[in-house]
Each structure stands twice: as C-alpha cells, then as structure tokens.
Amino acid sequence: MNLGNTSVLLIIEGTYPWYRGGVSEWTYQYLKAMELYDFHILQVATDEFQQLDPENALYPLTQNVKSFTRVPPPILKSNWDTVKETWFQSIVESVPGFGFDTVHVTNTGFAGWLGIKLSKIFKTPLVLTEHALYWKEVEKGAVALECGYQIPDNFEAKSEIVDIFKEIATEVYTSAEEVVSVSRVNIPEQIKFGAEVPKYIPNGIPEELLSPEKKRANNPVIGWIGRCAEMKNPKLFFEVVEYFKDVDLEPSFLMMLSGANELELEEEVEKLSKEYPEVTMIWNEPAHNYLHEFDMICITSHNESQPLVMFEALSHKALPFGWEVGDLTSEFGFVVPKNTSTRTLVEQVALLWNDSEKFEELTESKFNLVSSKHTWKSIFYEYDKLFKELLIEDSL
C-alpha cells in the first residue's frame, strides 16, 4: 500500500474551521501535520455553520483536504432508535463516495455514531480520538454541542440525551479498531463503557511556540483564555478577581474570549466586565499573540479533559492554576481540590507568587514537561504510526 495516498474520512462536529478552541486547533494541526494523507471532511453542523464558506475561515484549509461536506444533526424529537435511522437515510447521499482507507471520528456524539455506520459501509477500520466525554459534558451543564445542537433545559429531556450519548459511546468504543483519548482522566470511563485498550495521545503545541525566556514584574498578569461557553465557566473568573482585592498582591487581569454562540452568556460576561475595569477584555483574537504577557492563567471550567490552553500558557512559562478538573492536575499546574473556596485558592496563589524561587521552580518544571512531551510534531508522529500499523493489519 502506498501510504502517500492513504485516504481518511474525517468526521467532525461544529466549530472547525470557523471558531477558536481546543478541538478546532487540534483538527487544524492534525491536518497540517499529516501531509502524506488525503482527507475528506464530513462535518455534522447546524444551519449556522452550514452557511459559512470553509475557504474563508479562521483556520485555512490545508492542501490535503480534498473535500468538505456538511450535514445537519438529527432532530431528537422521538425515540433515538427511530431517529438515528431516519437521520442517516436523509444524509447518506451527501456523504462523499470515495474509497477510504479508514474512518476517523473526533467524538462519541453524532459524528461517532455516523462513523460506525460509514466504516461498515466502506468496510474500513474506525479510529476514534476522544477529546471530551459528550455525556459528561451534558451532565455538567453544557448548553450546546460542538455541532451547534442546543441541549434542552428541562431535566427529563437532558437526562434522556445523557443516556443517548452513553449508548452511542458504548457503540463507538466497541466498534472502533483504535480508541484514543487526549486525556488520561477519561480513560477509566472509556473502559467502563466498553473500550478495551484505549491509547493515550495527548494534546500539544507548535514547537515554535516554546519561549524559554521570561521577564516578570513585581505584580503578575493573570489571564483567562477560552470560549465564552457555560462549560468554561467564565463568570467565575470575576469572582477570582474580586478575592485578589483582599490579598497582598496587585495583579492585572487579561481575559481572552472567543464566541461560542452562547449569546446570553456573552451579555452576562460583558456586563460583569463593566464592574471590573481592572480586567482587560479581548474578543476573538489569537491567544498566541498575548501569551508572552501572562505570568499565570486561571482555568475555571466545570468539566475538562485536557485543556489545550494549559499547554499554550506553559509554552511561555505562564503557570495554570485553578480547581482540579480533568487533566488540570498538579502534573501541569497549581491546583486545589474541587470543593476549595475561591478565597482559599486566591490566598494560596498569592503565597506562591510571593515566594518567587518556589514559583519559578514549579513553573520551570511544567515548562520542561511540555517541551519534551507535548509538541505537535511528536504527537502526530504517534498518529502516523498508528495508521500505518492499522492499515497493514487491515490489508492482511
């Protein structure tokens, strides 16, 4: 087999290539790195995304993207067993009909279920890279999925959707030849729901982003970076800012947000920002342009797998801090248990900063970890190796 012509049907949801975010960045870097593979992208997307032109997007399409097709998500107004087949029949003619060597899905939501169906039709291996557990995202309060699908407010409907995504997750785990998690913390849940031997291939950063030199002032610049989405809990950052008024420290604050189509939350955040003039707000700009300014970043998410922003911050020796969530642990940042008060977190962060030797030692150790283990080059080498081994096995 000529691996230079390997054809991959990549099934994704939502925000790539129009919105910033961890999965969008991963998708772009993946396509860019896997230049010896041809990709046909099938995207599950609501009307908002379907009207957008991928040729005029935030992330440029790489030359190895040979087609880009969008289909709507299902309408969950009746039993999932009925809905899924009706949905599939309504979109199957839109699916590009090329001869694919493998099907690669980026979640266990609608894209994951579609991957199961199409891998069987094309008789090709199915690979899953799971960035977040969809069912857990809904449980933790997500108001929308990556594809733009709005989660119902009422408890009964939300519980039903959680059950549907648990069912789909089990189907994907047991159907996929390879299950990859970007997060160590999600692997026990994957195994619980049927995955046999999940592989851990983490997130990363461009090697050129690493900046070993760092100049610091007496008072830190504390940042927040992320989508303005309920799951990222941006309003909690203002509570953190409030408690810094009570400690022996005078930080400045920089909040970098990207739109996530949660307009009510955006209004609430904008309103809060007017009460805190010490917080500089920047919308829809690349975080990379500002990383050199940060000394620390605060992560406030309700739920995380492995936040990409954690590595981006550490690339410029900005220490992540917050409540332990997902892979935001003491391995990558300064964390406190989930039930810790905001006041206590802020007091401990202030103490750490004021012990400059301890702060620098801790930050340097995290920077070295990211430098050695979390660059895109080393990460996508693992995917290249995985595909080669998988396709050789499939040809036997």
Short mmCIF file of C-alpha atoms in Angstrom, two decimals:
data_model
loop_
_atom_site.label_atom_id
_atom_site.label_comp_id
_atom_site.label_asym_id
_atom_site.label_seq_id
_atom_site.Cartn_x
_atom_site.Cartn_y
_atom_site.Cartn_z
CA MET A 1 0.00 0.00 0.00
CA ASN A 2 1.25 3.47 -0.88
CA LEU A 3 0.73 5.38 2.34
CA GLY A 4 1.27 8.65 0.48
CA ASN A 5 -2.20 8.13 -1.00
CA THR A 6 -3.92 6.96 2.17
CA SER A 7 -7.44 8.39 2.21
CA VAL A 8 -9.13 9.27 5.51
CA LEU A 9 -12.79 10.15 6.03
CA LEU A 10 -12.57 12.55 8.98
CA ILE A 11 -15.93 13.04 10.69
CA ILE A 12 -16.09 16.07 12.96
CA GLU A 13 -18.64 18.35 14.55
CA GLY A 14 -19.05 22.05 14.75
CA THR A 15 -16.52 24.71 15.24
CA TYR A 16 -13.54 23.95 12.95
CA PRO A 17 -12.51 25.90 10.87
CA TRP A 18 -14.53 28.97 11.95
CA TYR A 19 -14.16 29.21 15.72
CA ARG A 20 -11.20 29.08 18.05
CA GLY A 21 -10.99 26.31 20.60
CA GLY A 22 -9.12 23.18 21.59
CA VAL A 23 -10.76 20.76 19.14
CA SER A 24 -10.56 23.27 16.27
CA GLU A 25 -6.86 23.81 16.94
CA TRP A 26 -6.23 20.07 17.21
CA THR A 27 -8.05 19.44 13.90
CA TYR A 28 -6.05 22.12 12.08
CA GLN A 29 -2.71 20.94 13.46
CA TYR A 30 -3.61 17.31 12.69
CA LEU A 31 -4.44 18.07 9.05
CA LYS A 32 -1.31 20.18 8.69
CA ALA A 33 0.97 17.54 10.19
CA MET A 34 -0.47 14.54 8.31
CA GLU A 35 0.52 15.91 4.92
CA LEU A 36 1.00 12.48 3.31
CA TYR A 37 -2.66 11.62 3.88
CA ASP A 38 -5.67 12.78 1.88
CA PHE A 39 -8.63 13.91 3.98
CA HIS A 40 -12.30 14.11 3.15
CA ILE A 41 -14.07 16.02 5.92
CA LEU A 42 -17.66 15.21 6.82
CA GLN A 43 -18.98 17.69 9.35
CA VAL A 44 -22.15 17.45 11.42
CA ALA A 45 -23.26 21.07 11.69
CA THR A 46 -26.34 23.19 12.35
CA ASP A 47 -27.60 25.80 9.88
CA GLU A 48 -25.35 28.47 11.36
CA PHE A 49 -22.25 26.56 10.26
CA GLN A 50 -23.70 25.23 7.02
CA GLN A 51 -23.98 28.74 5.55
CA LEU A 52 -20.30 29.52 6.14
CA ASP A 53 -17.62 29.13 3.50
CA PRO A 54 -14.72 26.90 4.64
CA GLU A 55 -12.47 28.64 2.11
CA ASN A 56 -12.89 31.89 4.08
CA ALA A 57 -12.47 30.68 7.62
CA LEU A 58 -10.34 31.35 10.67
CA TYR A 59 -8.21 28.26 10.00
CA PRO A 60 -7.05 27.85 6.40
CA LEU A 61 -7.89 24.53 4.76
CA THR A 62 -4.73 22.55 4.17
CA GLN A 63 -3.96 21.23 0.68
CA ASN A 64 -4.61 17.64 1.72
CA VAL A 65 -8.30 18.40 2.40
CA LYS A 66 -9.83 17.02 -0.79
CA SER A 67 -13.50 17.59 0.08
CA PHE A 68 -15.55 19.27 2.80
CA THR A 69 -19.17 18.17 3.24
CA ARG A 70 -21.63 19.34 5.88
CA VAL A 71 -24.76 17.55 7.07
CA PRO A 72 -27.29 18.62 9.74
CA PRO A 73 -27.52 16.86 13.12
CA PRO A 74 -30.58 14.73 13.86
CA ILE A 75 -33.70 16.24 15.39
CA LEU A 76 -34.18 14.46 18.71
CA LYS A 77 -37.95 14.65 18.99
CA SER A 78 -38.67 10.94 19.31
CA ASN A 79 -37.01 7.65 20.21
CA TRP A 80 -33.30 7.62 19.29
CA ASP A 81 -33.54 4.17 17.68
CA THR A 82 -36.06 5.60 15.22
CA VAL A 83 -34.42 9.00 14.80
CA LYS A 84 -30.93 7.70 14.01
CA GLU A 85 -32.00 5.59 11.03
CA THR A 86 -34.26 8.32 9.64
CA TRP A 87 -31.42 10.80 10.03
CA PHE A 88 -28.93 8.51 8.33
CA GLN A 89 -31.21 7.94 5.34
CA SER A 90 -31.68 11.70 4.98
CA ILE A 91 -27.95 12.43 4.78
CA VAL A 92 -26.33 9.32 3.31
CA GLU A 93 -26.47 10.64 -0.26
CA SER A 94 -24.43 13.67 0.83
CA VAL A 95 -21.55 11.50 2.03
CA PRO A 96 -18.60 11.61 -0.37
CA GLY A 97 -18.34 8.27 -2.18
CA PHE A 98 -14.58 7.89 -2.37
CA GLY A 99 -12.69 4.73 -1.48
CA PHE A 100 -11.47 5.42 2.04
CA ASP A 101 -8.72 3.54 3.82
CA THR A 102 -10.02 4.47 7.26
CA VAL A 103 -12.72 6.46 9.03
CA HIS A 104 -11.56 8.78 11.83
CA VAL A 105 -14.06 10.38 14.25
CA THR A 106 -13.35 13.03 16.87
CA ASN A 107 -16.09 12.28 19.38
CA THR A 108 -18.68 9.76 20.53
CA GLY A 109 -21.59 12.05 19.70
CA PHE A 110 -23.41 12.21 16.39
CA ALA A 111 -20.10 12.13 14.49
CA GLY A 112 -19.11 8.96 16.33
CA TRP A 113 -22.36 7.17 15.50
CA LEU A 114 -22.07 8.24 11.86
CA GLY A 115 -18.53 6.85 11.82
CA ILE A 116 -19.80 3.41 12.90
CA LYS A 117 -22.31 3.30 10.05
CA LEU A 118 -19.93 4.53 7.38
CA SER A 119 -16.98 2.35 8.42
CA LYS A 120 -19.26 -0.66 7.96
CA ILE A 121 -20.46 0.55 4.56
CA PHE A 122 -16.93 1.29 3.34
CA LYS A 123 -15.54 -1.80 5.12
CA THR A 124 -12.71 0.21 6.64
CA PRO A 125 -11.25 0.45 10.16
CA LEU A 126 -12.77 3.00 12.53
CA VAL A 127 -10.49 5.19 14.68
CA LEU A 128 -11.77 7.40 17.50
CA THR A 129 -9.93 10.34 19.02
CA GLU A 130 -11.99 11.45 22.01
CA HIS A 131 -11.43 14.95 23.30
CA ALA A 132 -14.28 15.03 25.83
CA LEU A 133 -16.97 12.68 27.10
CA TYR A 134 -20.14 14.03 25.49
CA TRP A 135 -22.49 12.57 28.06
CA LYS A 136 -20.47 14.08 30.90
CA GLU A 137 -20.39 17.48 29.20
CA VAL A 138 -24.20 17.47 29.16
CA GLU A 139 -24.37 16.28 32.78
CA LYS A 140 -22.04 19.10 33.83
CA GLY A 141 -24.20 21.78 32.23
CA ALA A 142 -23.22 22.17 28.56
CA VAL A 143 -25.90 24.19 26.78
CA ALA A 144 -24.82 23.22 23.26
CA LEU A 145 -22.77 20.56 21.49
CA GLU A 146 -19.87 21.24 19.13
CA CYS A 147 -22.18 20.85 16.13
CA GLY A 148 -24.38 23.66 17.46
CA TYR A 149 -27.17 21.39 18.72
CA GLN A 150 -28.88 23.09 21.68
CA ILE A 151 -29.31 20.99 24.83
CA PRO A 152 -32.87 21.20 26.24
CA ASP A 153 -33.31 22.99 29.56
CA ASN A 154 -35.71 20.57 31.14
CA PHE A 155 -34.26 17.86 33.36
CA GLU A 156 -36.09 14.93 31.79
CA ALA A 157 -35.04 15.79 28.23
CA LYS A 158 -31.46 16.43 29.34
CA SER A 159 -31.32 13.07 31.16
CA GLU A 160 -32.56 11.36 28.01
CA ILE A 161 -29.79 12.97 25.96
CA VAL A 162 -27.19 11.85 28.53
CA ASP A 163 -28.47 8.28 28.16
CA ILE A 164 -28.34 8.52 24.34
CA PHE A 165 -24.72 9.67 24.40
CA LYS A 166 -23.77 6.93 26.85
CA GLU A 167 -25.34 4.42 24.46
CA ILE A 168 -23.51 5.90 21.46
CA ALA A 169 -20.23 5.94 23.39
CA THR A 170 -20.51 2.21 24.08
CA GLU A 171 -21.28 1.56 20.40
CA VAL A 172 -18.29 3.58 19.23
CA TYR A 173 -15.87 2.09 21.77
CA THR A 174 -16.83 -1.47 20.85
CA SER A 175 -16.86 -0.80 17.09
CA ALA A 176 -13.57 1.11 16.79
CA GLU A 177 -10.33 -0.67 15.98
CA GLU A 178 -8.48 2.05 17.88
CA VAL A 179 -9.75 4.25 20.71
CA VAL A 180 -7.54 7.24 21.52
CA SER A 181 -8.05 9.64 24.40
CA VAL A 182 -6.34 13.01 24.64
CA SER A 183 -6.97 12.84 28.38
CA ARG A 184 -5.72 10.34 30.94
CA VAL A 185 -8.63 11.13 33.23
CA ASN A 186 -11.20 9.93 30.66
CA ILE A 187 -9.65 6.50 30.09
CA PRO A 188 -11.31 4.75 33.09
CA GLU A 189 -14.71 5.97 31.83
CA GLN A 190 -13.93 4.73 28.32
CA ILE A 191 -13.08 1.29 29.71
CA LYS A 192 -16.23 1.31 31.87
CA PHE A 193 -18.33 1.88 28.74
CA GLY A 194 -16.67 -0.80 26.63
CA ALA A 195 -13.30 0.35 25.29
CA GLU A 196 -10.72 -2.43 25.62
CA VAL A 197 -7.29 -0.80 25.49
CA PRO A 198 -7.57 2.97 24.93
CA LYS A 199 -4.38 4.73 23.83
CA TYR A 200 -3.31 7.98 25.44
CA ILE A 201 -2.08 10.50 22.86
CA PRO A 202 -2.24 13.94 24.46
CA ASN A 203 -2.73 17.47 23.19
CA GLY A 204 0.19 19.63 22.21
CA ILE A 205 1.54 22.91 20.91
CA PRO A 206 3.65 24.01 17.94
CA GLU A 207 7.33 23.62 18.77
CA GLU A 208 7.98 27.20 17.65
CA LEU A 209 5.62 28.45 20.38
CA LEU A 210 8.07 27.44 23.13
CA SER A 211 9.66 30.50 24.70
CA PRO A 212 12.24 29.71 27.40
CA GLU A 213 12.97 33.37 28.26
CA LYS A 214 10.59 35.12 30.64
CA LYS A 215 10.61 38.58 32.19
CA ARG A 216 8.35 39.20 35.16
CA ALA A 217 7.28 42.33 37.03
CA ASN A 218 6.62 42.55 40.77
CA ASN A 219 2.91 42.04 40.25
CA PRO A 220 1.66 39.28 37.97
CA VAL A 221 -0.50 39.38 34.87
CA ILE A 222 -3.23 36.79 35.38
CA GLY A 223 -5.12 35.59 32.33
CA TRP A 224 -8.20 33.65 31.35
CA ILE A 225 -8.38 32.12 27.86
CA GLY A 226 -11.27 30.22 26.34
CA ARG A 227 -14.59 30.06 24.56
CA CYS A 228 -17.38 32.08 26.11
CA ALA A 229 -19.29 28.90 26.87
CA GLU A 230 -21.01 27.77 30.05
CA MET A 231 -18.76 24.70 30.24
CA LYS A 232 -15.73 27.04 30.55
CA ASN A 233 -17.48 28.97 33.38
CA PRO A 234 -16.04 32.40 32.52
CA LYS A 235 -18.11 34.25 35.13
CA LEU A 236 -16.16 32.51 37.91
CA PHE A 237 -13.04 34.39 36.80
CA PHE A 238 -14.58 37.64 38.06
CA GLU A 239 -15.03 36.06 41.49
CA VAL A 240 -11.32 35.21 41.42
CA VAL A 241 -10.57 38.83 40.52
CA GLU A 242 -12.74 40.02 43.42
CA TYR A 243 -10.83 37.96 46.00
CA PHE A 244 -7.47 39.21 44.77
CA LYS A 245 -8.51 42.58 46.24
CA ASP A 246 -8.07 41.04 49.70
CA VAL A 247 -4.50 39.71 49.35
CA ASP A 248 -1.06 41.28 49.38
CA LEU A 249 -0.81 41.41 45.61
CA GLU A 250 -1.94 43.78 42.87
CA PRO A 251 -2.28 41.73 39.69
CA SER A 252 -3.53 42.93 36.35
CA PHE A 253 -6.03 40.74 34.54
CA LEU A 254 -6.39 39.88 30.88
CA MET A 255 -9.41 37.90 29.69
CA MET A 256 -9.32 36.45 26.17
CA LEU A 257 -12.62 35.09 24.90
CA SER A 258 -13.89 33.66 21.66
CA GLY A 259 -17.54 33.49 20.71
CA ALA A 260 -19.32 30.16 21.16
CA ASN A 261 -22.79 31.26 20.04
CA GLU A 262 -23.98 31.41 23.66
CA LEU A 263 -25.27 34.96 23.31
CA GLU A 264 -26.97 35.26 26.69
CA LEU A 265 -23.76 34.26 28.46
CA GLU A 266 -21.77 36.73 26.34
CA GLU A 267 -24.08 39.53 27.51
CA GLU A 268 -23.65 38.48 31.15
CA VAL A 269 -19.86 38.41 30.83
CA GLU A 270 -19.80 41.82 29.14
CA LYS A 271 -21.98 43.22 31.92
CA LEU A 272 -19.70 41.77 34.61
CA SER A 273 -16.62 43.19 32.90
CA LYS A 274 -18.01 46.72 33.35
CA GLU A 275 -17.97 46.13 37.12
CA TYR A 276 -14.29 45.16 36.97
CA PRO A 277 -12.35 47.79 34.99
CA GLU A 278 -9.11 46.11 36.10
CA VAL A 279 -9.95 43.26 33.70
CA THR A 280 -8.91 43.90 30.10
CA MET A 281 -11.27 42.07 27.73
CA ILE A 282 -10.11 40.83 24.31
CA TRP A 283 -12.52 39.05 21.98
CA ASN A 284 -11.77 36.72 19.08
CA GLU A 285 -8.05 37.28 18.78
CA PRO A 286 -5.32 34.61 18.73
CA ALA A 287 -4.10 33.86 22.25
CA HIS A 288 -0.63 33.23 20.83
CA ASN A 289 -0.21 36.99 20.33
CA TYR A 290 -0.58 37.63 24.06
CA LEU A 291 0.94 34.60 25.79
CA HIS A 292 4.19 36.45 26.49
CA GLU A 293 2.27 38.87 28.73
CA PHE A 294 0.91 36.24 31.12
CA ASP A 295 2.51 35.08 34.35
CA MET A 296 -0.39 32.79 35.24
CA ILE A 297 -3.70 31.71 33.78
CA CYS A 298 -6.79 30.71 35.70
CA ILE A 299 -8.85 27.74 34.50
CA THR A 300 -12.43 27.79 35.78
CA SER A 301 -14.12 25.05 33.73
CA HIS A 302 -16.95 22.93 35.12
CA ASN A 303 -15.51 19.99 33.20
CA GLU A 304 -12.35 19.48 31.16
CA SER A 305 -10.49 16.66 29.51
CA GLN A 306 -7.07 18.04 28.65
CA PRO A 307 -7.31 21.81 28.09
CA LEU A 308 -5.06 22.91 25.25
CA VAL A 309 -4.76 26.36 26.79
CA MET A 310 -2.85 24.75 29.67
CA PHE A 311 -0.01 23.80 27.31
CA GLU A 312 -0.15 27.08 25.39
CA ALA A 313 0.27 29.00 28.64
CA LEU A 314 3.15 26.83 29.82
CA SER A 315 4.92 27.33 26.48
CA HIS A 316 5.51 30.90 27.70
CA LYS A 317 6.07 29.95 31.34
CA ALA A 318 2.65 31.10 32.48
CA LEU A 319 1.55 28.79 35.28
CA PRO A 320 -2.01 27.38 35.07
CA PHE A 321 -3.95 27.42 38.33
CA GLY A 322 -7.45 26.55 39.42
CA TRP A 323 -9.56 23.75 40.79
CA GLU A 324 -8.53 20.23 39.85
CA VAL A 325 -10.55 19.22 36.80
CA GLY A 326 -9.78 16.67 34.10
CA ASP A 327 -6.06 16.71 33.30
CA LEU A 328 -5.58 20.04 35.06
CA THR A 329 -3.78 18.40 37.95
CA SER A 330 -0.57 19.04 39.85
CA GLU A 331 1.22 17.46 36.87
CA PHE A 332 0.56 20.57 34.79
CA GLY A 333 -0.32 23.37 37.19
CA PHE A 334 -1.06 24.65 40.68
CA VAL A 335 -4.40 23.17 41.73
CA VAL A 336 -6.67 22.84 44.73
CA PRO A 337 -9.44 20.27 45.33
CA LYS A 338 -12.82 20.96 43.71
CA ASN A 339 -14.58 21.91 46.95
CA THR A 340 -11.99 24.57 47.89
CA SER A 341 -13.35 28.10 48.26
CA THR A 342 -12.34 30.78 45.78
CA ARG A 343 -10.89 32.82 48.63
CA THR A 344 -8.61 29.95 49.67
CA LEU A 345 -7.46 29.35 46.10
CA VAL A 346 -6.58 33.02 45.66
CA GLU A 347 -4.74 33.17 49.00
CA GLN A 348 -2.64 30.13 48.07
CA VAL A 349 -1.83 31.53 44.62
CA ALA A 350 -0.73 34.81 46.20
CA LEU A 351 1.53 32.98 48.66
CA LEU A 352 3.09 31.00 45.81
CA TRP A 353 3.76 34.11 43.72
CA ASN A 354 5.34 35.90 46.68
CA ASP A 355 7.79 33.01 47.09
CA SER A 356 9.49 33.75 43.78
CA GLU A 357 12.02 30.92 43.98
CA LYS A 358 9.30 28.33 44.55
CA PHE A 359 7.10 29.84 41.83
CA GLU A 360 9.89 29.79 39.24
CA GLU A 361 10.96 26.26 40.15
CA LEU A 362 7.40 24.96 39.80
CA THR A 363 6.79 26.78 36.51
CA GLU A 364 10.11 25.67 35.04
CA SER A 365 9.34 22.01 35.76
CA LYS A 366 5.99 22.28 33.95
CA PHE A 367 7.60 24.09 31.01
CA ASN A 368 10.18 21.30 30.67
CA LEU A 369 7.43 18.67 30.67
CA VAL A 370 5.55 20.43 27.85
CA SER A 371 8.76 20.96 25.87
CA SER A 372 9.66 17.28 25.97
CA LYS A 373 6.27 15.55 25.73
CA HIS A 374 3.69 17.89 24.22
CA THR A 375 4.72 19.27 20.85
CA TRP A 376 2.52 18.55 17.82
CA LYS A 377 5.43 17.01 15.95
CA SER A 378 5.84 14.20 18.50
CA ILE A 379 2.09 13.77 18.95
CA PHE A 380 1.17 13.39 15.29
CA TYR A 381 4.10 11.05 14.76
CA GLU A 382 2.09 8.72 17.03
CA TYR A 383 -0.95 9.02 14.76
CA ASP A 384 1.12 8.34 11.66
CA LYS A 385 2.50 5.22 13.33
CA LEU A 386 -0.99 4.16 14.47
CA PHE A 387 -2.45 4.47 10.95
CA LYS A 388 0.41 2.61 9.32
CA GLU A 389 0.12 -0.30 11.75
CA LEU A 390 -3.67 -0.35 11.46
CA LEU A 391 -3.73 -0.30 7.67
CA ILE A 392 -1.09 -3.01 7.41
CA GLU A 393 -3.18 -5.21 9.74
CA ASP A 394 -6.31 -4.45 7.72
CA SER A 395 -4.64 -5.50 4.47
CA LEU A 396 -3.61 -8.93 5.77
#
